[in-house]
Amino acid sequence: VTRSADVCNNGGNEQVFNDSEGTVFINFAADFNIFGSGLADRGISINNGTNTNSARIFQATSLNNRMAYDLDTSSGTNQVFNTSTTFADITDFNKVAFTYKQNEFKIFLNGVQQGATDTSGSVFSNGTLNGISFDYGQEGNNPFFGRVKEVNYFDTALTDAELQALTKI
């Protein structure tokens, strides 16, 4: 029997999310049929209800379905775009975490940092972030399809050791 997709309602507010730094952790497996169909990237984000104010982790179809992370600030300017250097089978469960704080952005995949720490870029204005959603930030835009075991948000940028332990499989 087919059931309706799960939706994250009331996933926080501007007092829950730290605009100046934070960490998002996701343990998920994507639906290969959705990604294999040639549709656009699909992601999970913290945001303010728009694509132009969001930090998101997603499967980058243009990069052979590698994990990617980007952060768009209020001007809609992409501050950070970081991709995994290791291919992860998108149908398997993968543990991914990204951190953001002024001039320090990282992505960890299955216990290993992906690429170098990005040491440039701006974070959000105070009071910007107010929710987490299974899309790019604007409802219905690049919705995520797959299985999710857990999603966690930390209001600080975790250390490398903490990120490694959190994402290790």
Tab-separated table of N, CA, C and O in Angstrom, residues 48-159:
chain	number	residue	atom	x	y	z
A	48	ASN	N	14.411	29.892	5.856
A	48	ASN	CA	13.357	30.792	6.328
A	48	ASN	C	12.133	30.700	5.414
A	48	ASN	O	11.351	31.631	5.320
A	49	GLY	N	11.992	29.584	4.731
A	49	GLY	CA	10.857	29.394	3.828
A	49	GLY	C	11.153	29.805	2.394
A	49	GLY	O	10.261	29.813	1.559
A	50	THR	N	12.417	30.161	2.125
A	50	THR	CA	12.800	30.534	0.772
A	50	THR	C	14.077	29.809	0.380
A	50	THR	O	14.845	29.366	1.238
A	51	ASN	N	14.330	29.716	-0.912
A	51	ASN	CA	15.580	29.129	-1.397
A	51	ASN	C	16.758	30.065	-1.198
A	51	ASN	O	17.901	29.636	-1.125
A	52	THR	N	16.498	31.364	-1.128
A	52	THR	CA	17.585	32.337	-1.049
A	52	THR	C	18.096	32.544	0.362
A	52	THR	O	19.049	33.276	0.569
A	53	ASN	N	17.461	31.935	1.338
A	53	ASN	CA	17.930	31.957	2.721
A	53	ASN	C	17.928	30.527	3.228
A	53	ASN	O	17.041	30.115	3.967
A	54	SER	N	18.917	29.755	2.817
A	54	SER	CA	18.927	28.349	3.210
A	54	SER	C	20.332	27.780	3.218
A	54	SER	O	21.206	28.236	2.496
A	55	ALA	N	20.510	26.790	4.068
A	55	ALA	CA	21.707	25.954	4.070
A	55	ALA	C	21.190	24.556	3.821
A	55	ALA	O	20.306	24.077	4.525
A	56	ARG	N	21.693	23.904	2.785
A	56	ARG	CA	21.112	22.622	2.417
A	56	ARG	C	22.163	21.582	2.073
A	56	ARG	O	23.243	21.909	1.589
A	57	ILE	N	21.797	20.339	2.348
A	57	ILE	CA	22.592	19.191	1.945
A	57	ILE	C	21.773	18.472	0.885
A	57	ILE	O	20.555	18.360	1.021
A	58	PHE	N	22.431	18.054	-0.188
A	58	PHE	CA	21.656	17.435	-1.258
A	58	PHE	C	22.505	16.499	-2.087
A	58	PHE	O	23.734	16.536	-2.035
A	59	GLN	N	21.849	15.656	-2.838
A	59	GLN	CA	22.498	14.793	-3.815
A	59	GLN	C	22.619	15.617	-5.087
A	59	GLN	O	21.614	16.056	-5.637
A	60	ALA	N	23.827	15.843	-5.542
A	60	ALA	CA	24.054	16.658	-6.728
A	60	ALA	C	24.043	15.767	-7.969
A	60	ALA	O	25.022	15.083	-8.258
A	61	THR	N	22.934	15.760	-8.675
A	61	THR	CA	22.814	14.894	-9.851
A	61	THR	C	23.818	15.269	-10.926
A	61	THR	O	24.312	14.412	-11.635
A	62	SER	N	24.160	16.538	-11.020
A	62	SER	CA	25.129	16.974	-12.018
A	62	SER	C	26.550	16.520	-11.682
A	62	SER	O	27.440	16.595	-12.506
A	63	LEU	N	26.750	16.052	-10.446
A	63	LEU	CA	28.069	15.583	-10.006
A	63	LEU	C	28.026	14.092	-9.694
A	63	LEU	O	28.572	13.630	-8.699
A	64	ASN	N	27.337	13.330	-10.538
A	64	ASN	CA	27.229	11.878	-10.357
A	64	ASN	C	26.658	11.501	-8.998
A	64	ASN	O	27.075	10.538	-8.370
A	65	ASN	N	25.684	12.282	-8.543
A	65	ASN	CA	24.972	12.034	-7.296
A	65	ASN	C	25.849	12.064	-6.055
A	65	ASN	O	25.580	11.395	-5.079
A	66	ARG	N	26.904	12.852	-6.090
A	66	ARG	CA	27.705	13.046	-4.887
A	66	ARG	C	26.940	13.953	-3.924
A	66	ARG	O	26.070	14.715	-4.319
A	67	MET	N	27.311	13.891	-2.649
A	67	MET	CA	26.720	14.770	-1.654
A	67	MET	C	27.257	16.174	-1.880
A	67	MET	O	28.428	16.358	-2.207
A	68	ALA	N	26.419	17.158	-1.701
A	68	ALA	CA	26.859	18.543	-1.812
A	68	ALA	C	26.188	19.359	-0.717
A	68	ALA	O	25.150	18.979	-0.183
A	69	TYR	N	26.795	20.474	-0.406
A	69	TYR	CA	26.274	21.377	0.608
A	69	TYR	C	26.413	22.782	0.067
A	69	TYR	O	27.438	23.133	-0.507
A	70	ASP	N	25.380	23.568	0.190
A	70	ASP	CA	25.556	24.978	-0.134
A	70	ASP	C	24.762	25.844	0.820
A	70	ASP	O	23.876	25.390	1.519
A	71	LEU	N	25.160	27.084	0.886
A	71	LEU	CA	24.559	28.040	1.792
A	71	LEU	C	24.294	29.314	1.012
A	71	LEU	O	25.213	29.884	0.432
A	72	ASP	N	23.037	29.711	0.944
A	72	ASP	CA	22.642	30.955	0.296
A	72	ASP	C	22.185	31.926	1.370
A	72	ASP	O	21.364	31.572	2.219
A	73	THR	N	22.700	33.137	1.331
A	73	THR	CA	22.314	34.146	2.310
A	73	THR	C	21.187	35.008	1.758
A	73	THR	O	20.708	34.798	0.655
A	74	SER	N	20.785	35.997	2.528
A	74	SER	CA	19.595	36.790	2.199
A	74	SER	C	19.632	37.435	0.822
A	74	SER	O	18.599	37.688	0.234
A	75	SER	N	20.806	37.669	0.294
A	75	SER	CA	20.870	38.280	-1.032
A	75	SER	C	20.695	37.238	-2.127
A	75	SER	O	20.653	37.579	-3.305
A	76	GLY	N	20.597	35.961	-1.740
A	76	GLY	CA	20.495	34.899	-2.723
A	76	GLY	C	21.848	34.520	-3.278
A	76	GLY	O	21.961	33.735	-4.204
A	77	THR	N	22.898	35.066	-2.679
A	77	THR	CA	24.251	34.782	-3.130
A	77	THR	C	24.722	33.471	-2.535
A	77	THR	O	24.645	33.263	-1.323
A	78	ASN	N	25.228	32.589	-3.375
A	78	ASN	CA	25.752	31.320	-2.902
A	78	ASN	C	27.084	31.593	-2.207
A	78	ASN	O	28.068	31.939	-2.834
A	79	GLN	N	27.098	31.454	-0.887
A	79	GLN	CA	28.301	31.727	-0.096
A	79	GLN	C	29.275	30.565	-0.122
A	79	GLN	O	30.479	30.763	-0.083
A	80	VAL	N	28.741	29.349	-0.144
A	80	VAL	CA	29.569	28.160	-0.063
A	80	VAL	C	28.963	27.094	-0.962
A	80	VAL	O	27.749	26.928	-1.005
A	81	PHE	N	29.789	26.393	-1.698
A	81	PHE	CA	29.341	25.208	-2.429
A	81	PHE	C	30.450	24.192	-2.281
A	81	PHE	O	31.563	24.405	-2.750
A	82	ASN	N	30.185	23.134	-1.561
A	82	ASN	CA	31.190	22.134	-1.257
A	82	ASN	C	30.626	20.771	-1.603
A	82	ASN	O	29.504	20.447	-1.222
A	83	THR	N	31.374	19.967	-2.334
A	83	THR	CA	30.894	18.645	-2.720
A	83	THR	C	31.777	17.557	-2.133
A	83	THR	O	32.926	17.785	-1.793
A	84	SER	N	31.205	16.365	-2.037
A	84	SER	CA	31.977	15.233	-1.556
A	84	SER	C	32.999	14.835	-2.608
A	84	SER	O	32.757	14.961	-3.796
A	85	THR	N	34.132	14.380	-2.146
A	85	THR	CA	35.159	13.901	-3.061
A	85	THR	C	35.058	12.391	-3.242
A	85	THR	O	35.647	11.825	-4.131
A	86	THR	N	34.284	11.760	-2.373
A	86	THR	CA	34.089	10.319	-2.406
A	86	THR	C	32.684	10.026	-2.881
A	86	THR	O	31.733	10.649	-2.431
A	87	PHE	N	32.546	9.074	-3.774
A	87	PHE	CA	31.212	8.697	-4.217
A	87	PHE	C	30.539	7.888	-3.123
A	87	PHE	O	31.123	6.988	-2.554
A	88	ALA	N	29.318	8.216	-2.805
A	88	ALA	CA	28.523	7.473	-1.840
A	88	ALA	C	27.304	6.930	-2.580
A	88	ALA	O	26.638	7.668	-3.294
A	89	ASP	N	27.042	5.652	-2.432
A	89	ASP	CA	25.868	5.072	-3.074
A	89	ASP	C	24.631	5.729	-2.469
A	89	ASP	O	24.381	5.605	-1.267
A	90	ILE	N	23.882	6.421	-3.283
A	90	ILE	CA	22.746	7.190	-2.770
A	90	ILE	C	21.609	6.326	-2.267
A	90	ILE	O	20.751	6.803	-1.545
A	91	THR	N	21.598	5.034	-2.620
A	91	THR	CA	20.526	4.166	-2.129
A	91	THR	C	20.871	3.570	-0.774
A	91	THR	O	20.006	3.008	-0.116
A	92	ASP	N	22.134	3.677	-0.348
A	92	ASP	CA	22.546	3.232	0.984
A	92	ASP	C	22.353	4.379	1.962
A	92	ASP	O	22.353	5.545	1.585
A	93	PHE	N	22.232	4.029	3.235
A	93	PHE	CA	22.172	5.072	4.244
A	93	PHE	C	23.547	5.712	4.381
A	93	PHE	O	24.566	5.030	4.427
A	94	ASN	N	23.571	7.026	4.374
A	94	ASN	CA	24.783	7.814	4.529
A	94	ASN	C	24.577	8.801	5.662
A	94	ASN	O	23.498	9.358	5.826
A	95	LYS	N	25.636	8.995	6.429
A	95	LYS	CA	25.601	9.973	7.514
A	95	LYS	C	26.357	11.207	7.047
A	95	LYS	O	27.542	11.131	6.734
A	96	VAL	N	25.648	12.310	7.000
A	96	VAL	CA	26.209	13.551	6.486
A	96	VAL	C	25.994	14.657	7.516
A	96	VAL	O	24.917	14.771	8.102
A	97	ALA	N	27.012	15.470	7.726
A	97	ALA	CA	26.882	16.637	8.602
A	97	ALA	C	27.571	17.814	7.942
A	97	ALA	O	28.598	17.655	7.293
A	98	PHE	N	26.978	18.972	8.093
A	98	PHE	CA	27.653	20.183	7.643
A	98	PHE	C	27.605	21.213	8.747
A	98	PHE	O	26.673	21.254	9.543
A	99	THR	N	28.673	21.996	8.806
A	99	THR	CA	28.745	23.065	9.794
A	99	THR	C	28.913	24.396	9.074
A	99	THR	O	29.455	24.454	7.971
A	100	TYR	N	28.436	25.411	9.715
A	100	TYR	CA	28.600	26.752	9.176
A	100	TYR	C	28.891	27.713	10.316
A	100	TYR	O	28.337	27.594	11.406
A	101	LYS	N	29.819	28.577	10.098
A	101	LYS	CA	30.069	29.764	10.919
A	101	LYS	C	30.927	30.680	10.077
A	101	LYS	O	31.501	30.255	9.066
A	102	GLN	N	30.976	31.924	10.435
A	102	GLN	CA	31.683	32.913	9.626
A	102	GLN	C	33.058	32.392	9.220
A	102	GLN	O	33.862	32.030	10.075
A	103	ASN	N	33.298	32.336	7.914
A	103	ASN	CA	34.582	31.919	7.348
A	103	ASN	C	35.033	30.512	7.743
A	103	ASN	O	36.227	30.227	7.755
A	104	GLU	N	34.074	29.629	8.041
A	104	GLU	CA	34.408	28.227	8.323
A	104	GLU	C	33.210	27.335	7.996
A	104	GLU	O	32.241	27.277	8.751
A	105	PHE	N	33.316	26.626	6.867
A	105	PHE	CA	32.233	25.776	6.390
A	105	PHE	C	32.813	24.406	6.051
A	105	PHE	O	33.820	24.313	5.355
A	106	LYS	N	32.162	23.328	6.549
A	106	LYS	CA	32.678	21.969	6.347
A	106	LYS	C	31.536	21.009	6.067
A	106	LYS	O	30.407	21.218	6.521
A	107	ILE	N	31.879	19.915	5.381
A	107	ILE	CA	30.942	18.821	5.176
A	107	ILE	C	31.667	17.514	5.488
A	107	ILE	O	32.810	17.318	5.076
A	108	PHE	N	31.027	16.653	6.272
A	108	PHE	CA	31.546	15.335	6.592
A	108	PHE	C	30.579	14.290	6.060
A	108	PHE	O	29.359	14.427	6.199
A	109	LEU	N	31.124	13.253	5.451
A	109	LEU	CA	30.330	12.158	4.902
A	109	LEU	C	30.903	10.855	5.434
A	109	LEU	O	32.082	10.557	5.220
A	110	ASN	N	30.089	10.116	6.153
A	110	ASN	CA	30.473	8.797	6.676
A	110	ASN	C	31.827	8.815	7.385
A	110	ASN	O	32.679	7.963	7.172
A	111	GLY	N	32.019	9.808	8.234
A	111	GLY	CA	33.204	9.888	9.076
A	111	GLY	C	34.408	10.583	8.484
A	111	GLY	O	35.439	10.698	9.146
A	112	VAL	N	34.303	11.076	7.250
A	112	VAL	CA	35.449	11.683	6.578
A	112	VAL	C	35.082	13.083	6.080
A	112	VAL	O	34.038	13.256	5.436
A	113	GLN	N	35.946	14.067	6.372
A	113	GLN	CA	35.709	15.406	5.844
A	113	GLN	C	35.852	15.373	4.333
A	113	GLN	O	36.754	14.754	3.789
A	114	GLN	N	34.949	16.045	3.651
A	114	GLN	CA	34.939	16.100	2.193
A	114	GLN	C	35.514	17.431	1.744
A	114	GLN	O	34.957	18.484	2.037
A	115	GLY	N	36.628	17.384	1.058
A	115	GLY	CA	37.267	18.609	0.609
A	115	GLY	C	37.869	19.363	1.777
A	115	GLY	O	37.855	18.926	2.923
A	116	ALA	N	38.395	20.513	1.466
A	116	ALA	CA	39.012	21.361	2.482
A	116	ALA	C	37.953	22.223	3.166
A	116	ALA	O	36.879	22.454	2.619
A	117	THR	N	38.266	22.682	4.345
A	117	THR	CA	37.408	23.639	5.027
A	117	THR	C	37.371	24.918	4.212
A	117	THR	O	38.416	25.437	3.823
A	118	ASP	N	36.180	25.411	3.920
A	118	ASP	CA	36.032	26.663	3.183
A	118	ASP	C	36.174	27.797	4.199
A	118	ASP	O	35.401	27.876	5.152
A	119	THR	N	37.151	28.647	4.002
A	119	THR	CA	37.436	29.701	4.972
A	119	THR	C	36.987	31.081	4.504
A	119	THR	O	37.511	32.099	4.954
A	120	SER	N	36.023	31.110	3.611
A	120	SER	CA	35.457	32.389	3.202
A	120	SER	C	33.945	32.228	3.082
A	120	SER	O	33.443	31.135	2.898
A	121	GLY	N	33.266	33.310	3.219
A	121	GLY	CA	31.818	33.272	3.103
A	121	GLY	C	31.136	33.872	4.315
A	121	GLY	O	31.706	33.924	5.400
A	122	SER	N	29.924	34.315	4.118
A	122	SER	CA	29.153	34.950	5.180
A	122	SER	C	28.053	34.031	5.664
A	122	SER	O	27.603	33.144	4.957
A	123	VAL	N	27.612	34.260	6.873
A	123	VAL	CA	26.502	33.513	7.437
A	123	VAL	C	25.238	34.372	7.371
A	123	VAL	O	25.240	35.454	6.790
A	124	PHE	N	24.183	33.907	7.984
A	124	PHE	CA	22.884	34.564	7.899
A	124	PHE	C	22.775	35.767	8.833
A	124	PHE	O	23.420	35.814	9.874
A	125	SER	N	21.920	36.692	8.473
A	125	SER	CA	21.596	37.807	9.355
A	125	SER	C	20.820	37.265	10.546
A	125	SER	O	20.108	36.260	10.442
A	126	ASN	N	20.927	37.923	11.675
A	126	ASN	CA	20.243	37.493	12.889
A	126	ASN	C	18.730	37.400	12.668
A	126	ASN	O	18.130	38.287	12.090
A	127	GLY	N	18.144	36.293	13.097
A	127	GLY	CA	16.694	36.102	12.987
A	127	GLY	C	16.228	35.569	11.649
A	127	GLY	O	15.034	35.553	11.373
A	128	THR	N	17.152	35.104	10.795
A	128	THR	CA	16.781	34.645	9.456
A	128	THR	C	16.200	33.243	9.465
A	128	THR	O	15.114	33.012	8.948
A	129	LEU	N	16.926	32.274	10.010
A	129	LEU	CA	16.514	30.870	9.934
A	129	LEU	C	15.361	30.581	10.881
A	129	LEU	O	15.376	31.000	12.039
A	130	ASN	N	14.360	29.844	10.405
A	130	ASN	CA	13.222	29.536	11.266
A	130	ASN	C	12.610	28.166	11.035
A	130	ASN	O	11.532	27.876	11.540
A	131	GLY	N	13.257	27.291	10.255
A	131	GLY	CA	12.684	25.965	10.060
A	131	GLY	C	13.614	25.017	9.336
A	131	GLY	O	14.629	25.418	8.765
A	132	ILE	N	13.246	23.759	9.386
A	132	ILE	CA	13.953	22.718	8.657
A	132	ILE	C	12.930	22.040	7.763
A	132	ILE	O	11.765	21.883	8.155
A	133	SER	N	13.327	21.709	6.555
A	133	SER	CA	12.360	21.108	5.640
A	133	SER	C	13.030	20.117	4.697
A	133	SER	O	14.239	20.170	4.482
A	134	PHE	N	12.237	19.240	4.158
A	134	PHE	CA	12.713	18.215	3.236
A	134	PHE	C	12.577	18.714	1.805
A	134	PHE	O	11.901	18.125	0.981
A	135	ASP	N	13.236	19.843	1.540
A	135	ASP	CA	13.288	20.454	0.214
A	135	ASP	C	14.398	21.491	0.230
A	135	ASP	O	15.171	21.552	1.175
A	136	TYR	N	14.457	22.321	-0.788
A	136	TYR	CA	15.524	23.323	-0.892
A	136	TYR	C	15.278	24.566	-0.040
A	136	TYR	O	16.097	25.448	0.020
A	137	GLY	N	14.167	24.664	0.587
A	137	GLY	CA	13.862	25.817	1.427
A	137	GLY	C	12.508	26.402	1.134
A	137	GLY	O	11.797	26.836	2.019
A	138	GLN	N	12.139	26.420	-0.112
A	138	GLN	CA	10.811	26.894	-0.500
A	138	GLN	C	9.954	25.660	-0.719
A	138	GLN	O	10.327	24.758	-1.473
A	139	GLU	N	8.820	25.604	-0.055
A	139	GLU	CA	7.981	24.407	-0.095
A	139	GLU	C	7.749	23.920	-1.522
A	139	GLU	O	7.357	24.679	-2.396
A	140	GLY	N	8.055	22.661	-1.722
A	140	GLY	CA	7.820	22.042	-3.015
A	140	GLY	C	8.962	22.188	-3.999
A	140	GLY	O	8.964	21.561	-5.053
A	141	ASN	N	9.971	22.998	-3.689
A	141	ASN	CA	11.094	23.211	-4.599
A	141	ASN	C	12.190	22.186	-4.300
A	141	ASN	O	12.779	22.203	-3.238
A	142	ASN	N	12.441	21.280	-5.236
A	142	ASN	CA	13.422	20.213	-5.087
A	142	ASN	C	13.169	19.370	-3.829
A	142	ASN	O	14.039	19.218	-2.973
A	143	PRO	N	11.968	18.787	-3.700
A	143	PRO	CA	11.667	17.991	-2.507
A	143	PRO	C	12.525	16.739	-2.427
A	143	PRO	O	12.898	16.157	-3.444
A	144	PHE	N	12.834	16.336	-1.201
A	144	PHE	CA	13.617	15.139	-0.960
A	144	PHE	C	12.719	13.909	-1.044
A	144	PHE	O	11.605	13.909	-0.535
A	145	PHE	N	13.218	12.857	-1.682
A	145	PHE	CA	12.540	11.574	-1.731
A	145	PHE	C	13.516	10.517	-1.238
A	145	PHE	O	14.607	10.393	-1.793
A	146	GLY	N	13.136	9.788	-0.213
A	146	GLY	CA	14.008	8.747	0.304
A	146	GLY	C	13.607	8.347	1.704
A	146	GLY	O	12.493	8.601	2.154
A	147	ARG	N	14.548	7.729	2.387
A	147	ARG	CA	14.333	7.250	3.752
A	147	ARG	C	15.245	8.017	4.692
A	147	ARG	O	16.426	8.186	4.404
A	148	VAL	N	14.704	8.459	5.801
A	148	VAL	CA	15.472	9.231	6.772
A	148	VAL	C	15.392	8.536	8.124
A	148	VAL	O	14.305	8.274	8.625
A	149	LYS	N	16.567	8.229	8.682
A	149	LYS	CA	16.612	7.637	10.022
A	149	LYS	C	16.640	8.707	11.096
A	149	LYS	O	16.031	8.567	12.144
A	150	GLU	N	17.413	9.779	10.844
A	150	GLU	CA	17.472	10.847	11.835
A	150	GLU	C	17.950	12.158	11.221
A	150	GLU	O	18.682	12.170	10.238
A	151	VAL	N	17.483	13.227	11.827
A	151	VAL	CA	17.904	14.583	11.495
A	151	VAL	C	18.154	15.279	12.827
A	151	VAL	O	17.295	15.257	13.704
A	152	ASN	N	19.336	15.865	12.978
A	152	ASN	CA	19.659	16.599	14.203
A	152	ASN	C	20.209	17.963	13.849
A	152	ASN	O	20.906	18.121	12.850
A	153	TYR	N	19.903	18.919	14.700
A	153	TYR	CA	20.438	20.260	14.547
A	153	TYR	C	21.146	20.638	15.845
A	153	TYR	O	20.635	20.410	16.945
A	154	PHE	N	22.344	21.198	15.720
A	154	PHE	CA	23.119	21.689	16.858
A	154	PHE	C	23.337	23.179	16.646
A	154	PHE	O	23.671	23.602	15.538
A	155	ASP	N	23.169	23.980	17.671
A	155	ASP	CA	23.280	25.423	17.502
A	155	ASP	C	24.707	25.938	17.607
A	155	ASP	O	24.942	27.128	17.776
A	156	THR	N	25.684	25.043	17.477
A	156	THR	CA	27.092	25.416	17.399
A	156	THR	C	27.735	24.632	16.256
A	156	THR	O	27.225	23.592	15.843
A	157	ALA	N	28.861	25.129	15.778
A	157	ALA	CA	29.639	24.399	14.773
A	157	ALA	C	30.461	23.364	15.532
A	157	ALA	O	31.312	23.721	16.348
A	158	LEU	N	30.199	22.084	15.288
A	158	LEU	CA	30.913	21.023	15.990
A	158	LEU	C	32.369	20.959	15.529
A	158	LEU	O	32.712	21.375	14.427
A	159	THR	N	33.215	20.394	16.384
A	159	THR	CA	34.633	20.229	16.053
A	159	THR	C	34.792	19.093	15.038
A	159	THR	O	33.883	18.273	14.855
